[in-house]
Amino acid sequence: MPPVTALLITLFAPLLTAAGIAFFFRRQGGVASALSVGAATLLCVCAFIAINGRGDATLAASCDWLSLGQFKVSMGFLFDDVAATMLAMVSFVGLLIHIFSLGYMKTDKARARFFGGLSIFMFSMMGIVLADNLIMIFVFWELVGFSSYMLIGHYLETDEAKAASKKAFIVNRIGDLGFLVGIVTAYWHFGTTDLAAMEALTLGHPGLVNASIAAFLMCGFIGKSAQFPLHVWLPDAMAGPTPVSALIHAATMVAAGVYFLIRIVFLFPAEVLDFVAWLGTAVAVYAGFCAYAQNDIKRILAYSTLSQLGYMAAAFGLGYPGVALFHLITHAFFKALLFLGAGSVIHGCHHEQDIFKMGGLLKRMPVTAITSAVGVLALCGVYGLAGFYSKDAILIAGGLGTTPIFFLLTLGAFLTAGYMGRLFWVAFLGAPKSDAASHAKESPLTMVIPLIILAGLSVVGGMIQLWPESLGGLIRHDLDHLHHAEGYAAMHHTVLIFGSAAWVIGLLAAFFFYGAGAKEDRLASKVPAVFGFLKARLWFDEIYGFYVAKIQDRFAALLSFLDVFLLKGLIVRGSAGLVTLLGLGARALHVGNVHAYVYWFLGGLLLFWAYAGGLL
């Protein structure tokens, strides 16, 4: 099969599946789930056929989509090493999550809608990965936002899911507004939005690199990858089904922002890269602290995702996009494992999500517990596991670049080990602390097999020497550049010491402070002031709520008044509008209350007296 044909199947198979489910199988959950998983399998197979058929060449194919005078919009593929690496991860991890969903969503009444949403999401994500220009990326970017809105709000009968889906959609649109301005600015500046053409122009003329273009385009990354100040939607998005959390908020959608930055790295001047590095570092540390005040197992993992996205952003800002891509891939393995492990726990505990109401799950659910332990250790960066190779590379890059960033990222690694140790020690050890935990049982094979595969990838996925030669070219290039940097050997030794100390001390401190199978949050009981501060998360939601209710809504009401009465009433309708306004005003005086009429009468007397006395 030619690679271009395989890519077309990869792109359109999930779209056709979603359309088929929407039109013909909306009430047949079994058929819909089989079609969706079948499409994910076909997508994965064709993705690897295209990867193998590509070799070392870059595949590019496009056709005109819209033509408005001299302005043309094309749809096409730019299938290079970066796209192939991302495609391999998204297609394979996406397939595993589809298989896991067969068991997790088996009894859900809206199963067909759920699997249809998964398929439209996979179509949207494939479009972002393969797109060859900014406009095409933006189209699929918005489709990803739409599909995530559907999936987060799957449990639409609950207020939490409805609010979370709207919040995710609106917050992402704020970032997308800047993204759209960036596209317009790039077209005005370069005369094209084609990625390859813009890169060729900047390579030949470095002066064409414009900080404003990079800053506007970066807004899309800030929204999609939940960075300051648009990070508030990600924790609330845990209201969706757990497989959605694994697919969208661990492996693919939030990582799309980092992938987008890597695609347009040639547009970033040094000052914007420095800003991205510090922004990512701040998020990595902030999210680590916030996780300690969360008892919901999925929300803890959500803040962990925020923190790891900060690491990726820091690597990109430090000038190592390949290292950022490396951590993106390894993070997808162990974070998808942890989210699916959390889903297995929630399924086994009859939808209990509070870790302080679990306990003893190592005996009740041994496969889930062991695979989750692998995920925890990989996330902490334990030597030899996937997270070690990518996270330590980021720490080395930080040490060689900016010393404060190195120490802050090391602090983030310590915080990660602490809150992930807290999660594991409390949920899986000790004795069951609720009836749901005492009756928990291991999940079915459709849920366990993806856990085992992802646990294997979390162990060996960071050993890039085992990867096929057709994948990871940019990663190998940047790692090689890092290894040959001045001072690498000394910094590598330093990172081994500090990095190992971070996860060892973090895990042990969590064990001795919280204890195995703790019944209550000891931080909340012993240091309530600190717990309350961390629980507040710097009051971002409260500040935004105040702004919307007290400023934005009132300003919108003023604009609505001006639009209805001034523009539509006076300017557009003229004298007819003036008469209408006078009529509305006069009618408002007739309230049917004698006391009101008395006040109007007295007011009229005062006006008459003022006029008669020459005051008016």
Coordinates of C-alpha atoms in Angstrom, one line a residue:
M1 CA 0.0 0.0 0.0
P2 CA 1.5 3.4 -0.9
P3 CA 2.2 5.6 2.1
V4 CA -0.1 8.4 1.0
T5 CA -3.0 5.9 0.6
A6 CA -2.3 4.6 4.1
L7 CA -2.3 8.1 5.5
L8 CA -5.6 8.9 3.8
I9 CA -7.1 5.7 5.4
T10 CA -5.6 6.7 8.7
L11 CA -7.2 10.1 8.5
F12 CA -10.7 9.2 7.2
A13 CA -11.4 5.8 8.7
P14 CA -12.4 7.3 12.1
L15 CA -14.4 10.0 10.4
L16 CA -16.5 7.5 8.4
T17 CA -16.9 5.4 11.6
A18 CA -18.2 8.4 13.5
A19 CA -20.6 9.3 10.7
G20 CA -21.9 5.7 10.6
I21 CA -22.5 5.7 14.3
A22 CA -24.3 9.0 14.2
F23 CA -26.6 8.1 11.4
F24 CA -27.2 4.4 11.8
F25 CA -26.1 3.1 15.2
R26 CA -26.9 5.7 17.8
R27 CA -28.9 3.2 19.9
Q28 CA -26.8 0.1 19.3
G29 CA -23.9 0.4 21.7
G30 CA -22.4 -3.0 20.9
V31 CA -22.2 -2.3 17.1
A32 CA -20.9 1.2 17.7
S33 CA -18.1 0.1 20.0
A34 CA -17.1 -2.7 17.6
L35 CA -17.0 -0.2 14.7
S36 CA -15.0 2.3 16.7
V37 CA -12.4 -0.2 17.9
G38 CA -12.2 -1.7 14.4
A39 CA -11.5 1.8 13.0
A40 CA -8.9 2.4 15.6
T41 CA -7.2 -0.9 14.7
L42 CA -7.3 -0.1 11.0
L43 CA -5.9 3.4 11.8
C44 CA -3.0 1.9 13.8
V45 CA -2.1 -0.6 11.1
C46 CA -2.2 1.9 8.3
A47 CA -0.2 4.4 10.4
F48 CA 2.7 1.9 10.8
I49 CA 2.4 1.0 7.1
A50 CA 2.9 4.6 6.2
I51 CA 5.8 4.9 8.7
N52 CA 7.6 1.9 7.2
G53 CA 6.9 3.1 3.7
R54 CA 8.2 6.6 4.4
G55 CA 11.8 5.5 5.0
D56 CA 13.9 8.5 5.6
A57 CA 12.0 10.7 3.1
T58 CA 9.6 13.5 3.9
L59 CA 6.2 12.9 2.3
A60 CA 4.3 16.0 1.1
A61 CA 1.0 15.9 -0.7
S62 CA -1.7 18.6 -0.9
C63 CA -4.7 19.8 -2.9
D64 CA -6.6 23.1 -3.0
W65 CA -9.5 23.3 -0.6
L66 CA -10.7 26.9 -1.0
S67 CA -9.9 29.6 -3.5
L68 CA -10.9 33.2 -3.0
G69 CA -9.2 35.3 -5.7
Q70 CA -5.5 34.9 -5.2
F71 CA -5.9 33.6 -1.7
K72 CA -5.9 29.8 -1.6
V73 CA -6.3 27.3 1.2
S74 CA -4.9 23.9 0.8
M75 CA -5.3 20.6 2.7
G76 CA -2.3 18.4 2.7
F77 CA 0.2 16.1 4.5
L78 CA 3.6 17.0 5.8
F79 CA 4.8 13.5 6.9
D80 CA 8.3 13.8 8.3
D81 CA 10.1 12.3 11.2
V82 CA 8.3 14.4 13.8
A83 CA 4.9 13.6 12.4
A84 CA 5.7 9.9 12.1
T85 CA 6.9 9.7 15.7
M86 CA 3.7 11.5 17.0
L87 CA 1.5 9.4 14.7
A88 CA 3.0 6.1 16.0
M89 CA 2.3 7.1 19.6
V90 CA -1.2 8.5 19.1
S91 CA -2.4 5.6 17.0
F92 CA -1.1 2.9 19.3
V93 CA -2.0 4.4 22.6
G94 CA -5.4 5.4 21.1
L95 CA -6.1 1.8 20.1
L96 CA -5.2 0.6 23.7
I97 CA -7.6 3.2 25.2
H98 CA -10.4 2.1 22.7
I99 CA -9.9 -1.5 23.9
F100 CA -9.9 -0.5 27.5
S101 CA -13.2 1.4 26.9
L102 CA -14.9 -1.8 25.8
G103 CA -14.8 -3.0 29.4
Y104 CA -15.1 0.3 31.2
M105 CA -18.1 1.6 29.2
K106 CA -19.8 -1.8 28.8
T107 CA -22.9 -0.9 30.9
D108 CA -23.1 2.7 29.9
K109 CA -26.4 3.6 28.2
A110 CA -24.9 6.2 25.9
R111 CA -22.1 3.9 24.8
A112 CA -22.7 4.5 21.1
R113 CA -22.4 8.3 21.6
F114 CA -19.2 7.8 23.6
F115 CA -17.5 5.6 20.9
G116 CA -18.7 8.0 18.2
G117 CA -17.0 10.8 20.1
L118 CA -13.8 8.8 20.4
S119 CA -13.8 8.3 16.6
I120 CA -14.3 12.0 15.8
F121 CA -11.6 12.8 18.2
M122 CA -9.1 10.4 16.5
F123 CA -10.0 12.0 13.2
S124 CA -9.3 15.4 14.5
M125 CA -6.1 14.4 16.2
M126 CA -4.9 12.7 13.0
G127 CA -5.5 16.0 11.1
I128 CA -3.3 18.0 13.5
V129 CA -0.5 15.5 13.3
L130 CA -0.5 15.3 9.5
A131 CA -1.4 19.0 8.6
D132 CA 1.1 20.8 6.4
N133 CA -0.1 24.4 7.0
L134 CA -1.4 26.6 9.8
I135 CA -5.0 26.9 8.5
M136 CA -5.4 23.2 8.3
I137 CA -4.0 22.8 11.8
F138 CA -6.4 25.4 13.1
V139 CA -9.4 23.6 11.5
F140 CA -8.6 20.3 13.1
W141 CA -7.6 22.1 16.3
E142 CA -11.2 23.4 16.6
L143 CA -12.5 19.9 15.8
V144 CA -10.4 18.5 18.7
G145 CA -12.0 21.2 20.9
F146 CA -15.4 20.2 19.7
S147 CA -14.9 16.5 20.3
S148 CA -13.3 17.0 23.7
Y149 CA -16.4 19.1 24.6
M150 CA -18.5 16.1 23.7
L151 CA -16.5 13.6 25.6
I152 CA -15.9 15.6 28.7
G153 CA -19.7 16.3 28.9
H154 CA -20.6 12.6 28.3
Y155 CA -22.4 12.3 31.6
L156 CA -24.6 15.2 30.6
E157 CA -27.2 14.5 33.2
T158 CA -24.7 15.8 35.9
D159 CA -24.1 19.4 36.6
E160 CA -20.4 18.8 37.1
A161 CA -19.9 17.3 33.6
K162 CA -21.9 20.1 31.9
A163 CA -20.0 22.8 33.7
A164 CA -16.6 21.1 33.0
S165 CA -17.3 20.7 29.3
K166 CA -18.4 24.3 28.9
K167 CA -15.4 25.5 30.9
A168 CA -12.9 23.5 28.7
F169 CA -14.6 24.8 25.5
I170 CA -14.6 28.4 26.5
V171 CA -11.1 28.6 28.0
N172 CA -9.7 26.9 24.9
R173 CA -11.4 29.4 22.7
I174 CA -9.6 32.2 24.5
G175 CA -6.3 30.7 23.5
D176 CA -7.5 29.9 20.0
L177 CA -8.4 33.6 19.4
G178 CA -4.7 34.4 19.8
F179 CA -3.8 31.4 17.6
L180 CA -6.1 32.8 14.9
V181 CA -4.5 36.2 15.1
G182 CA -1.2 34.5 14.8
I183 CA -2.2 32.8 11.6
V184 CA -3.4 36.1 10.1
T185 CA -0.2 37.8 11.1
A186 CA 1.9 34.9 9.7
Y187 CA 0.1 35.1 6.4
W188 CA 0.6 38.9 6.2
H189 CA 4.2 38.5 7.1
F190 CA 5.2 35.5 5.0
G191 CA 2.5 35.5 2.3
T192 CA 1.8 31.8 3.1
T193 CA 0.8 29.6 6.0
D194 CA 2.5 26.5 4.6
L195 CA 4.9 25.1 7.3
A196 CA 7.7 24.0 4.8
A197 CA 7.5 27.3 2.9
M198 CA 7.7 29.4 6.1
E199 CA 10.7 27.4 7.4
A200 CA 12.5 27.8 4.1
L201 CA 11.9 31.6 4.2
T202 CA 13.2 31.9 7.8
L203 CA 16.3 29.8 7.1
G204 CA 17.2 32.0 4.2
H205 CA 16.4 35.2 6.0
P206 CA 16.6 34.9 9.8
G207 CA 15.4 38.5 10.1
L208 CA 11.9 37.3 9.1
V209 CA 11.5 35.6 12.5
N210 CA 9.0 37.8 14.3
A211 CA 8.4 37.6 18.0
S212 CA 4.7 38.7 17.7
I213 CA 3.9 35.8 15.4
A214 CA 5.4 33.3 17.8
A215 CA 3.7 34.9 20.7
F216 CA 0.2 34.9 19.1
L217 CA 0.6 31.3 17.9
M218 CA 1.8 30.3 21.3
C219 CA -1.6 31.2 22.7
G220 CA -3.0 28.1 21.1
F221 CA -0.5 26.0 23.0
I222 CA -1.2 27.8 26.2
G223 CA -4.9 27.0 25.9
K224 CA -4.7 23.4 24.6
S225 CA -1.8 22.4 26.9
A226 CA -3.3 24.1 29.9
Q227 CA -0.5 26.5 30.8
F228 CA -0.7 29.7 32.8
P229 CA -3.1 31.4 32.9
L230 CA -5.5 29.1 30.9
H231 CA -4.7 26.0 33.0
V232 CA -8.0 26.0 35.0
W233 CA -10.0 23.8 32.6
L234 CA -7.9 20.6 32.9
P235 CA -8.6 19.5 36.5
D236 CA -12.3 20.1 36.0
A237 CA -12.2 18.0 32.8
M238 CA -11.9 14.9 34.9
A239 CA -15.7 14.9 35.1
G240 CA -15.6 12.9 31.8
P241 CA -15.2 9.1 31.7
T242 CA -11.8 7.9 32.7
P243 CA -10.8 6.6 29.2
V244 CA -11.4 10.2 28.0
S245 CA -9.1 11.5 30.6
A246 CA -6.4 9.0 29.4
L247 CA -6.9 9.8 25.7
I248 CA -7.4 13.5 25.8
H249 CA -5.8 14.7 29.0
A250 CA -2.8 12.4 29.2
A251 CA -1.6 11.1 25.8
T252 CA -2.9 13.2 23.0
M253 CA -4.9 16.4 23.1
V254 CA -3.0 18.3 25.8
A255 CA 0.2 17.1 24.2
A256 CA -1.0 18.5 20.8
G257 CA 0.0 22.0 22.1
V258 CA 3.6 20.9 22.6
Y259 CA 3.6 19.1 19.3
F260 CA 2.4 22.3 17.6
L261 CA 5.3 24.3 19.1
I262 CA 7.7 21.7 17.8
R263 CA 6.2 22.1 14.3
I264 CA 6.7 25.8 14.3
V265 CA 10.0 26.0 16.3
F266 CA 11.7 27.9 13.4
L267 CA 9.4 30.9 14.2
F268 CA 10.6 31.4 17.8
P269 CA 13.2 34.0 18.6
A270 CA 15.3 33.6 21.7
E271 CA 13.3 36.0 23.9
V272 CA 10.0 34.0 23.3
L273 CA 11.8 30.7 24.0
D274 CA 13.0 32.1 27.3
F275 CA 9.5 33.0 28.2
V276 CA 8.2 29.5 27.3
A277 CA 11.0 27.9 29.5
W278 CA 10.1 30.0 32.5
L279 CA 6.3 29.5 32.0
G280 CA 6.7 25.8 31.8
T281 CA 8.9 25.7 34.9
A282 CA 6.4 27.7 36.9
V283 CA 3.6 25.4 35.8
A284 CA 5.6 22.3 36.7
V285 CA 6.2 23.5 40.3
Y286 CA 2.7 25.1 40.8
A287 CA 0.9 22.0 39.7
G288 CA 3.1 19.8 42.0
F289 CA 2.0 21.8 45.0
C290 CA -1.7 21.7 44.0
A291 CA -1.7 17.9 43.7
Y292 CA -1.2 17.6 47.5
A293 CA -4.6 19.1 48.3
Q294 CA -6.5 16.7 46.0
N295 CA -8.2 13.5 47.2
D296 CA -9.8 12.5 43.9
I297 CA -7.5 10.0 42.2
K298 CA -8.2 11.5 38.8
R299 CA -7.6 15.1 39.9
I300 CA -4.2 14.1 41.3
L301 CA -3.3 12.7 37.9
A302 CA -4.7 15.8 36.2
Y303 CA -2.3 18.1 38.2
S304 CA 0.5 15.6 37.4
T305 CA -0.3 16.1 33.7
L306 CA -0.1 19.9 34.2
S307 CA 3.3 19.5 35.8
Q308 CA 4.7 17.2 33.1
L309 CA 3.4 19.5 30.4
G310 CA 5.4 22.2 32.2
Y311 CA 8.5 20.0 31.8
M312 CA 7.9 19.6 28.1
A313 CA 7.5 23.4 27.7
A314 CA 10.7 24.0 29.6
A315 CA 12.6 21.6 27.4
F316 CA 11.3 23.4 24.3
G317 CA 12.1 26.8 25.7
L318 CA 15.6 25.7 26.6
G319 CA 16.2 25.0 22.9
Y320 CA 15.7 21.2 22.8
P321 CA 12.4 20.5 21.0
G322 CA 13.5 16.9 20.4
V323 CA 13.8 16.4 24.2
A324 CA 10.4 17.9 24.6
L325 CA 9.1 15.4 22.0
F326 CA 10.9 12.6 23.8
H327 CA 9.2 13.4 27.1
L328 CA 5.9 13.8 25.3
I329 CA 6.1 10.2 24.0
T330 CA 7.3 8.6 27.3
H331 CA 4.8 10.6 29.3
A332 CA 2.0 9.3 27.0
F333 CA 3.0 5.7 28.0
F334 CA 3.1 6.1 31.7
K335 CA 0.4 8.7 32.1
A336 CA -2.1 6.7 30.0
L337 CA -1.2 3.7 32.1
L338 CA -1.9 5.7 35.3
F339 CA -5.2 7.1 34.1
L340 CA -6.3 3.7 32.9
G341 CA -5.1 2.2 36.2
A342 CA -7.2 4.8 37.9
G343 CA -10.1 3.8 35.7
S344 CA -9.6 0.2 36.6
V345 CA -9.7 1.2 40.3
I346 CA -12.8 3.3 39.9
H347 CA -14.5 0.4 38.0
G348 CA -13.5 -2.1 40.7
C349 CA -14.5 0.2 43.5
H350 CA -18.0 0.9 42.1
H351 CA -17.0 4.4 41.0
E352 CA -15.4 5.5 44.2
Q353 CA -12.7 8.1 43.4
D354 CA -11.6 9.3 46.9
I355 CA -8.2 7.7 47.6
F356 CA -8.9 8.0 51.4
K357 CA -11.9 5.7 50.9
M358 CA -9.9 3.0 49.1
G359 CA -7.0 1.0 50.6
G360 CA -6.0 -2.6 50.4
L361 CA -6.3 -2.7 46.6
L362 CA -2.9 -4.4 46.2
K363 CA -4.6 -7.7 47.4
R364 CA -7.9 -7.1 45.7
M365 CA -6.7 -5.9 42.3
P366 CA -3.0 -7.1 42.0
V367 CA -2.6 -6.6 38.3
T368 CA -3.9 -3.1 38.4
A369 CA -1.8 -2.3 41.5
I370 CA 1.4 -3.7 40.0
T371 CA 1.0 -1.9 36.7
S372 CA 0.1 1.3 38.4
A373 CA 3.2 1.0 40.5
V374 CA 5.2 0.8 37.3
G375 CA 3.5 3.9 36.1
V376 CA 4.2 5.8 39.4
L377 CA 7.9 4.8 39.3
A378 CA 8.2 5.8 35.6
L379 CA 6.6 9.2 36.3
C380 CA 9.0 9.7 39.2
G381 CA 11.9 9.1 36.9
V382 CA 13.3 6.0 38.6
Y383 CA 16.5 4.8 36.9
G384 CA 16.0 2.5 33.9
L385 CA 12.3 3.3 33.3
A386 CA 10.9 5.5 30.5
G387 CA 10.5 8.6 32.5
F388 CA 14.1 8.5 33.7
Y389 CA 15.6 9.0 30.2
S390 CA 13.3 11.9 29.2
K391 CA 13.0 13.7 32.5
D392 CA 16.7 13.5 33.2
A393 CA 17.5 14.9 29.8
I394 CA 15.3 17.9 30.6
L395 CA 17.0 18.4 33.9
I396 CA 20.4 18.3 32.2
A397 CA 19.3 20.8 29.6
G398 CA 18.1 23.0 32.5
G399 CA 21.4 22.7 34.3
L400 CA 23.4 23.6 31.2
G401 CA 21.1 26.5 30.4
T402 CA 19.7 28.3 33.5
T403 CA 20.6 27.2 37.0
P404 CA 17.4 28.5 38.7
I405 CA 15.3 26.5 36.2
F406 CA 17.3 23.3 37.0
F407 CA 16.7 23.7 40.7
L408 CA 13.0 24.5 40.2
L409 CA 12.5 21.5 37.9
T410 CA 14.3 19.3 40.5
L411 CA 11.9 20.6 43.1
G412 CA 9.1 19.6 40.7
A413 CA 10.6 16.1 40.5
F414 CA 10.6 15.9 44.3
L415 CA 7.0 17.1 44.5
T416 CA 6.0 14.5 41.8
A417 CA 7.4 11.6 43.9
G418 CA 5.7 12.9 47.0
Y419 CA 2.1 13.2 45.7
M420 CA 2.4 10.1 43.5
G421 CA 3.7 8.2 46.6
R422 CA 0.8 9.6 48.6
L423 CA -1.6 8.2 46.0
F424 CA -0.1 4.8 45.8
W425 CA 0.5 4.2 49.5
V426 CA -3.0 5.4 50.5
A427 CA -5.0 3.7 47.7
F428 CA -3.2 0.4 47.3
L429 CA -1.7 -0.5 50.7
G430 CA -3.2 -1.0 54.2
A431 CA -6.8 -2.2 54.8
P432 CA -9.9 -1.3 52.8
K433 CA -11.5 1.8 54.2
S434 CA -15.0 1.5 52.6
D435 CA -17.4 -1.1 51.6
A436 CA -16.6 -0.4 47.9
A437 CA -12.9 -1.1 48.5
S438 CA -13.5 -4.2 50.5
H439 CA -15.5 -5.7 47.7
A440 CA -13.3 -4.5 44.8
K441 CA -12.3 -7.1 42.2
E442 CA -9.8 -7.2 39.3
S443 CA -11.0 -5.7 36.0
P444 CA -11.8 -7.8 33.0
L445 CA -9.2 -8.7 30.3
T446 CA -10.2 -5.9 28.0
M447 CA -9.1 -3.5 30.7
V448 CA -6.2 -5.4 32.1
I449 CA -4.4 -6.2 28.8
P450 CA -3.9 -2.5 27.9
L451 CA -2.5 -1.9 31.4
I452 CA 0.1 -4.7 30.9
I453 CA 1.1 -3.4 27.5
L454 CA 1.4 0.2 28.7
A455 CA 3.4 -1.0 31.7
G456 CA 5.9 -2.7 29.3
L457 CA 6.2 0.5 27.3
S458 CA 6.7 2.5 30.5
V459 CA 9.7 0.3 31.2
V460 CA 11.4 0.1 27.8
G461 CA 9.8 3.0 26.0
G462 CA 12.6 5.4 27.0
M463 CA 15.3 3.2 25.5
I464 CA 15.5 5.0 22.2
Q465 CA 18.1 2.6 20.9
L466 CA 15.3 0.1 20.7
W467 CA 13.1 2.3 18.6
P468 CA 12.9 1.8 14.8
E469 CA 15.3 3.9 12.8
S470 CA 12.3 5.5 11.1
L471 CA 11.2 7.1 14.4
G472 CA 12.7 9.6 16.7
G473 CA 15.1 11.4 14.4
L474 CA 14.7 14.8 16.0
I475 CA 14.9 13.2 19.4
R476 CA 18.2 11.5 18.6
H477 CA 19.5 14.7 17.1
D478 CA 18.8 16.8 20.2
L479 CA 20.0 14.1 22.6
D480 CA 23.3 13.8 20.6
H481 CA 23.6 17.6 20.7
L482 CA 23.0 17.6 24.5
H483 CA 25.6 14.8 25.0
H484 CA 28.2 16.8 23.2
A485 CA 27.4 20.1 25.0
E486 CA 30.2 21.6 27.1
G487 CA 29.8 20.4 30.7
Y488 CA 27.5 17.5 29.9
A489 CA 29.4 14.9 31.9
A490 CA 29.5 16.9 35.1
M491 CA 25.9 17.9 34.8
H492 CA 24.8 14.3 34.0
H493 CA 26.5 13.2 37.2
T494 CA 24.8 16.0 39.2
V495 CA 21.4 15.1 37.7
L496 CA 21.8 11.5 38.6
I497 CA 22.4 12.5 42.2
F498 CA 19.8 15.2 42.5
G499 CA 17.2 13.3 40.4
S500 CA 17.6 10.0 42.3
A501 CA 17.5 11.9 45.7
A502 CA 14.3 13.6 44.5
W503 CA 12.3 10.4 43.9
V504 CA 13.8 8.4 46.8
I505 CA 13.2 11.2 49.4
G506 CA 9.8 12.1 47.9
L507 CA 8.4 8.5 48.0
L508 CA 9.8 7.8 51.5
A509 CA 8.6 11.1 52.9
A510 CA 5.1 10.4 51.6
F511 CA 5.1 6.9 53.1
F512 CA 6.2 8.0 56.5
F513 CA 4.0 11.2 56.6
Y514 CA 0.8 9.7 55.3
G515 CA 1.3 6.0 56.1
A516 CA 0.1 2.9 54.3
G517 CA -3.6 3.0 53.7
A518 CA -4.2 6.2 55.7
K519 CA -7.8 6.9 56.6
E520 CA -7.5 10.7 56.5
D521 CA -5.4 13.4 54.9
R522 CA -2.8 14.1 57.5
L523 CA -1.7 17.3 55.9
A524 CA -5.3 18.6 56.2
S525 CA -5.5 17.6 59.9
K526 CA -2.0 18.6 61.0
V527 CA -1.4 21.7 59.0
P528 CA -4.8 22.9 57.9
A529 CA -3.5 26.4 56.9
V530 CA -1.1 25.0 54.4
F531 CA -3.6 22.5 53.1
G532 CA -6.2 25.3 52.7
F533 CA -3.7 27.4 50.8
L534 CA -2.8 24.5 48.4
K535 CA -6.5 23.7 48.0
A536 CA -7.2 27.3 46.9
R537 CA -4.7 26.9 44.0
L538 CA -3.9 30.6 44.2
W539 CA -7.7 31.4 43.7
F540 CA -7.5 31.4 39.9
D541 CA -11.1 30.1 39.6
E542 CA -12.4 32.6 42.1
I543 CA -10.7 35.5 40.4
Y544 CA -12.0 34.4 37.0
G545 CA -15.5 34.0 38.5
F546 CA -15.4 37.5 39.9
Y547 CA -14.2 38.9 36.6
V548 CA -16.9 37.2 34.6
A549 CA -19.8 38.0 37.0
K550 CA -18.8 41.6 38.0
I551 CA -17.0 42.9 35.0
Q552 CA -17.5 40.9 31.8
D553 CA -21.2 40.3 32.2
R554 CA -21.9 43.9 33.1
F555 CA -19.9 45.1 30.2
A556 CA -21.7 42.7 27.9
A557 CA -25.0 44.0 29.2
L558 CA -24.0 47.5 28.5
L559 CA -22.9 46.6 24.9
S560 CA -26.3 44.8 24.5
F561 CA -28.1 47.9 25.6
L562 CA -26.2 50.1 23.2
D563 CA -26.8 47.6 20.4
V564 CA -30.5 47.3 20.9
F565 CA -31.5 50.9 21.8
L566 CA -28.8 53.0 20.2
L567 CA -27.7 51.2 17.1
K568 CA -30.8 49.2 16.2
G569 CA -33.3 51.7 17.7
L570 CA -32.0 55.2 16.8
I571 CA -29.3 54.8 14.1
V572 CA -30.9 52.0 12.1
R573 CA -34.6 52.7 12.6
G574 CA -34.4 56.5 12.9
S575 CA -37.5 58.4 14.1
A576 CA -39.4 55.1 14.2
G577 CA -36.9 53.9 16.7
L578 CA -37.1 57.1 18.7
V579 CA -40.9 56.8 18.9
T580 CA -40.5 53.2 20.0
L581 CA -38.1 54.1 22.7
L582 CA -40.4 56.9 24.0
G583 CA -43.3 54.4 23.9
L584 CA -41.3 51.9 25.9
G585 CA -40.3 54.6 28.4
A586 CA -43.8 55.8 28.8
R587 CA -45.1 52.2 29.2
A588 CA -42.6 51.6 31.9
L589 CA -44.2 54.4 33.9
H590 CA -47.5 52.5 34.1
V591 CA -46.7 50.1 36.9
G592 CA -50.2 49.8 38.4
N593 CA -49.0 51.0 41.8
V594 CA -50.6 54.2 43.3
H595 CA -47.5 54.9 45.4
A596 CA -45.4 55.0 42.2
Y597 CA -47.9 57.4 40.6
V598 CA -47.7 59.7 43.7
Y599 CA -43.9 59.9 43.3
W600 CA -44.2 60.7 39.6
F601 CA -46.8 63.4 40.5
L602 CA -44.5 64.9 43.1
G603 CA -41.6 64.8 40.6
G604 CA -43.7 66.6 38.0
L605 CA -44.6 69.3 40.5
L606 CA -40.9 69.8 41.3
L607 CA -40.1 70.2 37.6
F608 CA -43.0 72.6 37.1
W609 CA -41.9 74.7 40.2
A610 CA -38.3 74.7 38.9
Y611 CA -39.5 75.9 35.5
A612 CA -41.8 78.5 36.8
G613 CA -39.2 79.8 39.2
G614 CA -36.7 80.2 36.3
L615 CA -34.4 77.5 37.5
L616 CA -34.8 75.6 34.2

